[in-house]
Coordinates of C-alpha atoms and ligand atoms in Angstrom, one line a residue:
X50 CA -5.4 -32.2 -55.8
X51 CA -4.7 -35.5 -57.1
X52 CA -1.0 -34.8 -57.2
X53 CA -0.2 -33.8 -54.3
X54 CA -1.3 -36.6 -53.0
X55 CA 0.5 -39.1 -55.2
X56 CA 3.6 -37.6 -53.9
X57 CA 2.8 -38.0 -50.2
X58 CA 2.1 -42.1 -51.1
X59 CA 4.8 -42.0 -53.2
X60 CA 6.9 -40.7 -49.9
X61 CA 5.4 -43.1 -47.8
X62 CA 5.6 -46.3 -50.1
X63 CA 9.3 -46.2 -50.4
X64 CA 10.0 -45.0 -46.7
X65 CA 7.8 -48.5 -45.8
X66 CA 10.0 -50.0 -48.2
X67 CA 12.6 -48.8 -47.2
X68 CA 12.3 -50.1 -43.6
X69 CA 10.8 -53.7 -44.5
X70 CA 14.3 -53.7 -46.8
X71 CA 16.6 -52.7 -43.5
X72 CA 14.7 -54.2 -40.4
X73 CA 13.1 -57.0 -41.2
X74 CA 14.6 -58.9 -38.5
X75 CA 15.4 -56.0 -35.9
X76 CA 11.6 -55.1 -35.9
X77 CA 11.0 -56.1 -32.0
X78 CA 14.4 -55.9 -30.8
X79 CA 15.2 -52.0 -29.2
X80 CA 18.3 -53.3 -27.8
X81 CA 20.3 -49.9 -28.4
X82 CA 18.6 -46.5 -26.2
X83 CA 21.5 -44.4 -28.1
X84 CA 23.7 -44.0 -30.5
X85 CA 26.3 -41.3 -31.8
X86 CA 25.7 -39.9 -35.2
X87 CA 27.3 -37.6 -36.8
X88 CA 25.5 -34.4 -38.4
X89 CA 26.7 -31.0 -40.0
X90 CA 27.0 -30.1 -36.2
X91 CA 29.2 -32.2 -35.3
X92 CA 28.7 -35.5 -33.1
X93 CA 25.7 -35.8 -31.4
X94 CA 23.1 -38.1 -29.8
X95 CA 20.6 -40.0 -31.3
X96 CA 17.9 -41.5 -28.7
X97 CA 15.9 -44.5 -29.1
X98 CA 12.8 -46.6 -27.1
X99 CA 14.7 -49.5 -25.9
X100 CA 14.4 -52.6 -23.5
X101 CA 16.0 -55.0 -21.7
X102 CA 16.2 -58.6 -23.3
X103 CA 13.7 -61.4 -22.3
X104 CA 15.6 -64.0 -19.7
X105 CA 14.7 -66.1 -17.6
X106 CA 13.3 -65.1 -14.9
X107 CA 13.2 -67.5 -12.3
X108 CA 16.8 -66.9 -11.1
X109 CA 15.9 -63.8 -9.9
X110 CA 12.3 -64.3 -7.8
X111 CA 11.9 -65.5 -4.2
X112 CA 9.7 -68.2 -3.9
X113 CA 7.1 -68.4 -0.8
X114 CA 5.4 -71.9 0.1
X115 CA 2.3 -71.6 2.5
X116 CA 1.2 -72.8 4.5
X117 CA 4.9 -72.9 6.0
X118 CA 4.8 -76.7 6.8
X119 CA 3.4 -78.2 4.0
X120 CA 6.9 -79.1 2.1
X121 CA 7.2 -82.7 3.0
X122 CA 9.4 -84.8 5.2
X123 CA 9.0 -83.4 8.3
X124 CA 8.4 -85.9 9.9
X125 CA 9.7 -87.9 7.3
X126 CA 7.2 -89.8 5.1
X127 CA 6.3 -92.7 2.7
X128 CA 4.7 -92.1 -0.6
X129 CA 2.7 -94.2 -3.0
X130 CA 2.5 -94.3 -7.1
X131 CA -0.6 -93.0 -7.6
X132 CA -0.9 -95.0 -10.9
X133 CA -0.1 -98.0 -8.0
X134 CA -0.7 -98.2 -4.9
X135 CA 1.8 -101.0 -3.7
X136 CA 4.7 -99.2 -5.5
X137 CA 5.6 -96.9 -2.0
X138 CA 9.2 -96.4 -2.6
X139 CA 8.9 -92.3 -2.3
X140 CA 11.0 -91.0 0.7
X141 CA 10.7 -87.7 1.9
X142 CA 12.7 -86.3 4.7
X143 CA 13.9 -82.9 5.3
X144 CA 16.8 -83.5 7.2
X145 CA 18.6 -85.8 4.7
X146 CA 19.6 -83.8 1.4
X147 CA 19.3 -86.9 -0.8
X148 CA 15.5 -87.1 0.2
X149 CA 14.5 -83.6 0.7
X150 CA 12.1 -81.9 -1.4
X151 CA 12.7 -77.8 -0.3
X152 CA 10.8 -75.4 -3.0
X153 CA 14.4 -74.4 -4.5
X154 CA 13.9 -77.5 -6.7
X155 CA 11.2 -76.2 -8.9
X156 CA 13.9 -73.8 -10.2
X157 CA 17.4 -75.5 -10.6
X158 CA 18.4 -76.4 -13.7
X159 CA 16.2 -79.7 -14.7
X160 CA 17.7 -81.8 -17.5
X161 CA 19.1 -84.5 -14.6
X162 CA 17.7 -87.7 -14.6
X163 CA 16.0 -88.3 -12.1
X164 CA 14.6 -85.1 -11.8
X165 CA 14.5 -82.9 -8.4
X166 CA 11.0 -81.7 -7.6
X167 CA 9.1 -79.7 -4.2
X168 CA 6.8 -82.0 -2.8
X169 CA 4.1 -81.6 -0.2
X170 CA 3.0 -83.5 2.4
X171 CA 0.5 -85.9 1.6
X172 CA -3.7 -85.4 1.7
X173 CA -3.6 -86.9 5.5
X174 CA -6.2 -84.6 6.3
X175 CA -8.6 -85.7 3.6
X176 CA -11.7 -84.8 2.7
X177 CA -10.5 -81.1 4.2
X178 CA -8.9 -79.8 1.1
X179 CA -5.1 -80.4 0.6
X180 CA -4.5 -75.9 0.0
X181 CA -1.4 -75.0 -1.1
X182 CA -0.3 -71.4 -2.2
X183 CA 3.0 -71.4 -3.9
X184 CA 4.4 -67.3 -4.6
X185 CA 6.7 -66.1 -6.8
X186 CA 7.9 -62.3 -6.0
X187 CA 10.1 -60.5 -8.1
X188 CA 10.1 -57.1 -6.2
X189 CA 10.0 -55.2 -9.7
X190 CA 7.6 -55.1 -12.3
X191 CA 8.2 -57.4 -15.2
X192 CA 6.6 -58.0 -18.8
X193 CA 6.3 -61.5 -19.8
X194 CA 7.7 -62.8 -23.2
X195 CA 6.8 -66.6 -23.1
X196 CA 4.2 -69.2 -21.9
X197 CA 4.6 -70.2 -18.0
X198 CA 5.0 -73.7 -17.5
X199 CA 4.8 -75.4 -14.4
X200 CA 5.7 -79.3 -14.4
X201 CA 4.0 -81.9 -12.2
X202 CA 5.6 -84.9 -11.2
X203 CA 2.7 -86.1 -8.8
X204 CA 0.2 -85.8 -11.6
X205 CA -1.4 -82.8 -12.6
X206 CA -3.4 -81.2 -9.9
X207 CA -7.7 -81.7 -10.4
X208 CA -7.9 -77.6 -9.4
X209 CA -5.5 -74.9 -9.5
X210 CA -5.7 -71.5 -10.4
X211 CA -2.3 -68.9 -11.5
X212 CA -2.8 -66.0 -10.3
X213 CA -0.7 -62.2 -11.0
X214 CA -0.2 -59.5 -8.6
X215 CA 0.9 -55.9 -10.3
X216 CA 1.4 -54.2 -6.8
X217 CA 3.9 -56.5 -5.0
X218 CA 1.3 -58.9 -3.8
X219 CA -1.2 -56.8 -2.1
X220 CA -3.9 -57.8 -4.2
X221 CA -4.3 -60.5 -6.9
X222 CA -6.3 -61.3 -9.6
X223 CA -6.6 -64.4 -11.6
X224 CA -4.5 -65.2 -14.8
X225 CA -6.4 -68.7 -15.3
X226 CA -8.5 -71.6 -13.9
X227 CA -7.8 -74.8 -14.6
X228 CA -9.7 -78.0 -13.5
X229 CA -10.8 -81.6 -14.4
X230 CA -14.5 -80.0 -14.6
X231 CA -14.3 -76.2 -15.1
X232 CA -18.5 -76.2 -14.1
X233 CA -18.2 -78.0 -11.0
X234 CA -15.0 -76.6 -10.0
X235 CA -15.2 -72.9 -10.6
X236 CA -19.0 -72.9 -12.4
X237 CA -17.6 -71.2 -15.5
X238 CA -17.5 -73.0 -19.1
X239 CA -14.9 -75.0 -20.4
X240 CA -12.4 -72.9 -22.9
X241 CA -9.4 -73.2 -24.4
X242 CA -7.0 -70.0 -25.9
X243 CA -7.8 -71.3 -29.1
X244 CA -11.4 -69.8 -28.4
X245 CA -9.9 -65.9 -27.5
X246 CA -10.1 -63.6 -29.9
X247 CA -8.5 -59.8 -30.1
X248 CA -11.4 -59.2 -28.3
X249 CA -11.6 -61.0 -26.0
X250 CA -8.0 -61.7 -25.5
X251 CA -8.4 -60.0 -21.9
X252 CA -10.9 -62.8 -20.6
X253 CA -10.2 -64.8 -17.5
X254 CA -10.5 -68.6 -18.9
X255 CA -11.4 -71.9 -17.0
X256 CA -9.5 -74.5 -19.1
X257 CA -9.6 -78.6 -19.0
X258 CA -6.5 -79.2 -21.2
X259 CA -4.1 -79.7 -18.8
X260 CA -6.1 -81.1 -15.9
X261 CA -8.3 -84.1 -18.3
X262 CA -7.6 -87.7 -18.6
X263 CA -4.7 -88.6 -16.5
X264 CA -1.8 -90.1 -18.3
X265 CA 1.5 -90.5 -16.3
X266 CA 4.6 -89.1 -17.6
X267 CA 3.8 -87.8 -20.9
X268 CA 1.2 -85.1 -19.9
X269 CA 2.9 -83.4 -16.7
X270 CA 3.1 -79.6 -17.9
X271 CA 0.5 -76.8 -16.9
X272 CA 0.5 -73.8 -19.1
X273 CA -0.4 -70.7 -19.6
X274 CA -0.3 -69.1 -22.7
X275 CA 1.3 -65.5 -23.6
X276 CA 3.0 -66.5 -27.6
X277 CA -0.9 -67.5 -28.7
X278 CA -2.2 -64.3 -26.5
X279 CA 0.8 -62.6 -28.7
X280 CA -0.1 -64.7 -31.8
X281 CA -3.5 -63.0 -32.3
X282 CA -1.8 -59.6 -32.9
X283 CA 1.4 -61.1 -34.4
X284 CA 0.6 -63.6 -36.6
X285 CA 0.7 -67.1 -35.6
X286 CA 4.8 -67.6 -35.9
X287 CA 5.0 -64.1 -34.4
X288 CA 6.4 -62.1 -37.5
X289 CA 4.5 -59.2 -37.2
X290 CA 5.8 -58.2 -33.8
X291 CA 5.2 -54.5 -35.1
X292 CA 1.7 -54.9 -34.9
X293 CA 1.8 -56.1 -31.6
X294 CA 4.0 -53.5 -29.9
X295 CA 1.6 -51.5 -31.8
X296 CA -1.1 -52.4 -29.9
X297 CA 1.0 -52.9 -26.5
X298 CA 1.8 -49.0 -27.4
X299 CA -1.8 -47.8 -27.3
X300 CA -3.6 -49.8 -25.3
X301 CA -2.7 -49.8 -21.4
X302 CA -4.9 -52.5 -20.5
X303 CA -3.1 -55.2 -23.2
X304 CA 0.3 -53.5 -21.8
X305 CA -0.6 -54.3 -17.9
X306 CA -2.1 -58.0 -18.6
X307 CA 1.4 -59.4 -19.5
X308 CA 3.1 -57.4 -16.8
X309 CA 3.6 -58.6 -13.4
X310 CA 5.3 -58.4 -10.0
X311 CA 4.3 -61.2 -8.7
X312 CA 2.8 -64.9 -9.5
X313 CA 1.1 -67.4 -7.3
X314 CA -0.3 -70.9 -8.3
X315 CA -2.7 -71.8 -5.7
X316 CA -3.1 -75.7 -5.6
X317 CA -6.8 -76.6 -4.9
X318 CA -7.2 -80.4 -5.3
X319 CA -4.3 -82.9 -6.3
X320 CA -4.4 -85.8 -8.9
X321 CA -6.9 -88.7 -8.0
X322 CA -6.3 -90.8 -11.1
X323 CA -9.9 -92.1 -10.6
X324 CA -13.2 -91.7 -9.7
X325 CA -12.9 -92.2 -6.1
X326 CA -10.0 -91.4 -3.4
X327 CA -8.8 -94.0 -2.0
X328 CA -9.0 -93.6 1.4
X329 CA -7.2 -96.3 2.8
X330 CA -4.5 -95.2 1.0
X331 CA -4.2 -91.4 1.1
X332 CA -0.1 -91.1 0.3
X333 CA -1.0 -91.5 -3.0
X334 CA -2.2 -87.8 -3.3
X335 CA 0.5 -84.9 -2.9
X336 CA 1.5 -82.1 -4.8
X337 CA 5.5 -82.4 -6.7
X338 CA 6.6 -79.7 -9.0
X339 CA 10.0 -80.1 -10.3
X340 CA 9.8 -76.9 -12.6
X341 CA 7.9 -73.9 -13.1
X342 CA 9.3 -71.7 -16.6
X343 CA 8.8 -68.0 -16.6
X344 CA 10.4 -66.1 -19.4
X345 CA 10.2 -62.2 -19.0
X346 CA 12.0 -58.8 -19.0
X347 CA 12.3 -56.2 -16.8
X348 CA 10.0 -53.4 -17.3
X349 CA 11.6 -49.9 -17.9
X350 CA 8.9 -48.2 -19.6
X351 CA 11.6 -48.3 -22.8
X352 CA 14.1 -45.9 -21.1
X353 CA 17.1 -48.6 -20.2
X354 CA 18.6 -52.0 -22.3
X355 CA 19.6 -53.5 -19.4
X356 CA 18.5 -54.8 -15.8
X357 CA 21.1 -56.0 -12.9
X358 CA 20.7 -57.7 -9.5
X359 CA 21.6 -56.4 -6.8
X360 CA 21.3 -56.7 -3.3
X361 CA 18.4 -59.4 -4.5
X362 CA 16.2 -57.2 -6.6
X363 CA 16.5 -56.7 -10.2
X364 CA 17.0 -52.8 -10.9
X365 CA 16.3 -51.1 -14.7
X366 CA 20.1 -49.3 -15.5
X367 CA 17.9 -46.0 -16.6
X368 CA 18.7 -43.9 -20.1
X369 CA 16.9 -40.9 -21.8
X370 CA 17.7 -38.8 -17.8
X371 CA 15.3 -40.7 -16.4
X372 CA 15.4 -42.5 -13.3
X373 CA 13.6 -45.2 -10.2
X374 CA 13.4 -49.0 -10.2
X375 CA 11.3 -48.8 -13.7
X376 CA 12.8 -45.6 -14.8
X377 CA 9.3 -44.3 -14.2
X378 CA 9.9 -40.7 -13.4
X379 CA 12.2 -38.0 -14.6
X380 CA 15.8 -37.4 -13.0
X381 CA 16.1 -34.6 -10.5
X382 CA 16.9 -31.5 -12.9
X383 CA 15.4 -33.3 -15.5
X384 CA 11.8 -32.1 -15.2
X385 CA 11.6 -29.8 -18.0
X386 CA 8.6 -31.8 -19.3
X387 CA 6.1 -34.1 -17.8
X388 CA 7.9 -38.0 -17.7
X389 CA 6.9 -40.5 -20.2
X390 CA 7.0 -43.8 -21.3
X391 CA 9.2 -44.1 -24.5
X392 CA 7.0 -45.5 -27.6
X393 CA 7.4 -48.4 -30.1
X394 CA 6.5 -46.3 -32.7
X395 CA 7.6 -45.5 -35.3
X396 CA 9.0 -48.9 -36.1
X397 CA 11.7 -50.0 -35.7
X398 CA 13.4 -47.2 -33.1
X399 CA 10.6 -45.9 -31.6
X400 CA 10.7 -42.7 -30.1
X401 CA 12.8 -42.0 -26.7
X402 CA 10.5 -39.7 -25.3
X403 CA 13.7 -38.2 -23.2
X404 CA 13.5 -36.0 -19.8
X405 CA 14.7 -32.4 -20.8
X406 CA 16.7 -30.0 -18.6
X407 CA 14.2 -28.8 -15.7
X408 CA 16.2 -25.0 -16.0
X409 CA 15.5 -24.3 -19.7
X410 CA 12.4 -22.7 -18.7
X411 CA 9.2 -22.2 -20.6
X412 CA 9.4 -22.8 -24.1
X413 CA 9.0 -19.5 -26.2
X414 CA 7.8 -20.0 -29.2
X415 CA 10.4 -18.5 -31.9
X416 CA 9.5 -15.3 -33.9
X417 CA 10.3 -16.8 -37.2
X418 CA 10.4 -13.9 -39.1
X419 CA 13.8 -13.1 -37.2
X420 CA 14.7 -16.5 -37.1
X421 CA 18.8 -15.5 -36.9
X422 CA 21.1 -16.6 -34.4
X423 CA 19.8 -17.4 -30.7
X424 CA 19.7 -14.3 -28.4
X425 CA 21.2 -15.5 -25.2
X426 CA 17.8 -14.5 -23.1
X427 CA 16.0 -16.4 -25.3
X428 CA 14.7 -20.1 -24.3
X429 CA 16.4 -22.9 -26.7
X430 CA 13.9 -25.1 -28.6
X431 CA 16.4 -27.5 -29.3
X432 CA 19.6 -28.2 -29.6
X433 CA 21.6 -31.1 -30.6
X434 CA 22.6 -32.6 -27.4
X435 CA 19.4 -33.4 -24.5
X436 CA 16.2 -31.0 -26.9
X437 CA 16.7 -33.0 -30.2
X438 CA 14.5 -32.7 -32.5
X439 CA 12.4 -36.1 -33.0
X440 CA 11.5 -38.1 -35.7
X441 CA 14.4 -37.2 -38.2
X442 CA 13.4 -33.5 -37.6
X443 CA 16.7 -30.5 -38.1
X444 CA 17.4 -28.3 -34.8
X445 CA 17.5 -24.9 -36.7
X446 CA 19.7 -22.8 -35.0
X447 CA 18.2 -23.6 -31.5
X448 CA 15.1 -21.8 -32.3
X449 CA 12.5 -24.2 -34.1
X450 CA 12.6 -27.8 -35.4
X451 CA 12.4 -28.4 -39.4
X452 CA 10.3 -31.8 -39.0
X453 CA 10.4 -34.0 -42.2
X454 CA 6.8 -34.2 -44.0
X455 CA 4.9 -37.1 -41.9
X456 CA 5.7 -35.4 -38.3
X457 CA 4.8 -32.0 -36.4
X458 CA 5.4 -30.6 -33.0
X459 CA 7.4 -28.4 -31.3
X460 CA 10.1 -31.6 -31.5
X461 CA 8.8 -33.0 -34.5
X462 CA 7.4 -35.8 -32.0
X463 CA 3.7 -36.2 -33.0
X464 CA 3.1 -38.1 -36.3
X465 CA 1.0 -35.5 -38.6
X466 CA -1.6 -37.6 -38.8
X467 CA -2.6 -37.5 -35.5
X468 CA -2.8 -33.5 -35.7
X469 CA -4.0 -33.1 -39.0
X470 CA -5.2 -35.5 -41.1
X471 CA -7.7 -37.1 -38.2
X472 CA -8.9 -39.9 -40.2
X473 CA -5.8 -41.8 -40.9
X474 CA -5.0 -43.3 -37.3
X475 CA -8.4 -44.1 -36.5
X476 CA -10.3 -42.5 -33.3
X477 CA -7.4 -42.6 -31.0
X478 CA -4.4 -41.7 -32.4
X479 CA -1.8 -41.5 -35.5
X480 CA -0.3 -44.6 -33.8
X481 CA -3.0 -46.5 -34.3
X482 CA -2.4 -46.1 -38.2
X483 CA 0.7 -48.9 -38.0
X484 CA -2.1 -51.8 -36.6
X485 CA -2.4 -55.0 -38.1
X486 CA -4.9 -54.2 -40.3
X487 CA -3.8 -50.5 -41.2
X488 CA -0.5 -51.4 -42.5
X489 CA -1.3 -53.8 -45.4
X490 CA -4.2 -52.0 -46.1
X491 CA -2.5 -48.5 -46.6
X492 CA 0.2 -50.1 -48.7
X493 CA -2.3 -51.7 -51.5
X494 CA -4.0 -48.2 -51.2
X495 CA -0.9 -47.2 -51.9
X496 CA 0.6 -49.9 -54.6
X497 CA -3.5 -49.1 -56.3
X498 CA -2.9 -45.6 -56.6
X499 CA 0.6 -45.5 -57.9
X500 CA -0.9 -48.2 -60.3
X501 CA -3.5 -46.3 -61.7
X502 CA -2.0 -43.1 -62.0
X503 CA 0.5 -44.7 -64.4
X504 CA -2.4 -45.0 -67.1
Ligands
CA140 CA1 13.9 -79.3 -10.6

């Protein structure tokens, strides 16, 4: 009994090796969807989960400022330091370039000195609340890959929230609150995303960091933060990206936090600098953004590498016969099995999870006591050209797939595990085996069994 298994961890220890050895720094990257290979049959294709890369997104959005006349300068106006109030050497009018202040400015290339910013009126109608909504629509889902970070040049505001849309802005929810006093603004309890957890990674957070004690010019950015949301599956410099794609893989909820179609920052309550407004003075109190960072990818549900805009929307270039703006559903003809997302795992290609021919008809499952050449009547199980055989599996003469040891399936695409030996993936699935805390653990299992049965 004991043997037997010895061999299977003796399998699995140096196919683990053998990856850490080749990927180490591909792990994350699914930047191919196919390659050719040749096999005994001649040159065929091999299909891989793959995405887009991360870029920056903010060349591709449309950006929406309401309400519609709150960009200053028309009429043209005079605005104060808020630091001091005799310094009022801030222009702003609309119809002269050099002292406009039109949204575009929060995404041009910064990095000029000095910098170009929006700007809204000023709190004229004060104690009414100085509202400002500012959107960001992408007209296509994306996944985000890095903190956004908006930069204030009026001081950061005393109450804002961020706020995501997944359906292109029909409904919202929040992504973060952030004020001066998280209790009196929003009644919920100061936190930072130091305090998340894997838990609790999911929570909507009030946050004082980036709104407390007012210091001009060294603390102007807002942020929110997706690398430490990523860190606490990753690692905190983000070298286990396995485990995290592991968990983006499984777990829908995790997936659909980070992805977006839309963004909107909704400015509550500018910068005071002090206790009380002064209301003798009220062009000390605006809003000015000169940059707002959001670093993202397309998402294509791992079917395409690459995403192109046109006719102003970004558009997934769709693999694996699939097909749609996130290559969310199977190609016409292509229906021979229900659509689905491609999968991180296994590391590092993942698995393709292609559209079939729809006119292949049901699969019959091959006699394999005649297993000889394919009748021509007879339904093909695979073949070496759209019905591979997954997961390093051999089509054997279009009737079955010979699936190596650690996969089953008609296509060799399930992990055994997840079939068979239930308790190695935990209660969900085989994928779950490649967590975090799965990985290392199997591998001293491993490394303790080799050890001991070398006594
Ligand atoms: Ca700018």
């Amino acid at each position: 009994m004991r043997f037997p298994l010895l061999l299977t961890l003796q399998a699995l220890w140096a196919s683990v090796c053998q990856t850490m050895q080749h990927y180490p720094a591909a792990w994350g990257h699914y930047d191919v969807c196919k390659s050719q290979v040749y096999t005994d049959e001649g040159l065929t294709w091999d299909y891989m989960a793959c995405q887009p890369e991360a870029m920056d997104m903010t060349k591709y959005l449309k950006v929406t400022v309401d309400p519609p006349n709150i960009t200053c300068g028309d009429p043209p106006e005079t605005y104060c330091a808020l630091e001091n109030p005799y310094m009022c050497n801030n222009e702003c009018d609309a119809q002269n370039e050099d002292l406009a202040h039109p949204p575009e400015l929060m995404f041009d290339f910064e990095g000029r000195n000095p910098t170009t910013f929006w700007q809204s009126s000023s709190w004229k109608k004060y104690p009414r609340a100085l509202l400002v909504n500012i959107t960001l629509s992408w007209k296509k889902t994306i996944e985000l890959t890095d903190d956004i970070v908006v930069t204030f040049e009026s001081g950061r505001p005393e109450q804002m929230v961020l706020e995501k849309s997944l359906d292109y802005g029909k409904t919202w929810q929040p992504y973060q609150f952030y004020a001066t006093d998280c209790l009196d603004a929003f009644t919920m309890e100061h936190k930072t995303v130091q305090d998340l957890t894997q838990h609790t990674l999911l929570d909507i957070i009030c946050t004082e960091e980036y709104s407390r004690g007012y210091v001009w010019k060294n603390a102007k950015t807002v942020r929110f933060e997706i690398k430490d949301r990523f860190a606490l599956f990753a690692g905190p410099h983000l070298h286990n990206m396995a485990s995290l794609y592991g968990q983006l893989d499984t777990t829908k909820n995790l997936r659909d936090f980070f992805t977006i179609t839309d963004l909107r920052v909704r400015l509550l309550r500018p910068a005071t600098g002090a206790t009380m407004v002064d209301e003798n003075n009220l062009s000390r109190y605006f809003y000015a953004i000169s940059d707002i960072k959001v670093q993202g990818r397309c998402k294509c549900n791992l079917h395409a590498n690459s995403c192109v805009f046109d006719k102003e929307k970004l558009n997934c270039e769709c693999e694996h016969n699939t097909t749609g703006p996130d290559c969310g559903r199977c190609k016409r003809n292509y229906q021979g099995r229900t659509w689905s997302a491609g999968s991180y795992l296994p590391i590092p290609k993942g698995t393709a999870n292609t559209c079939i021919p729809s006119n292949i008809g049901p699969v019959i499952r091959p006699n394999v006591s005649s297993l000889g050449v394919a009748n021509r009547n007879q339904a093909r199980v695979c073949d070496n050209e759209l019905l591979r055989c997954q997961n390093g599996g051999v089509c054997l003469n279009n009737l079955r797939c010979q699936c190596t040891p650690a996969y089953t399936g008609l296509l060799c695409e399930k992990p055994r595990c997840e079939s068979e030996l239930g308790s190695c993936g935990g209660p969900n699935s085989g994928q779950a085996a490649l967590s975090s805390t799965s990985l290392p653990t199997l591998l001293l299992l491993g490394w303790m069994l080799l050890r001991g049965a070398s006594y």
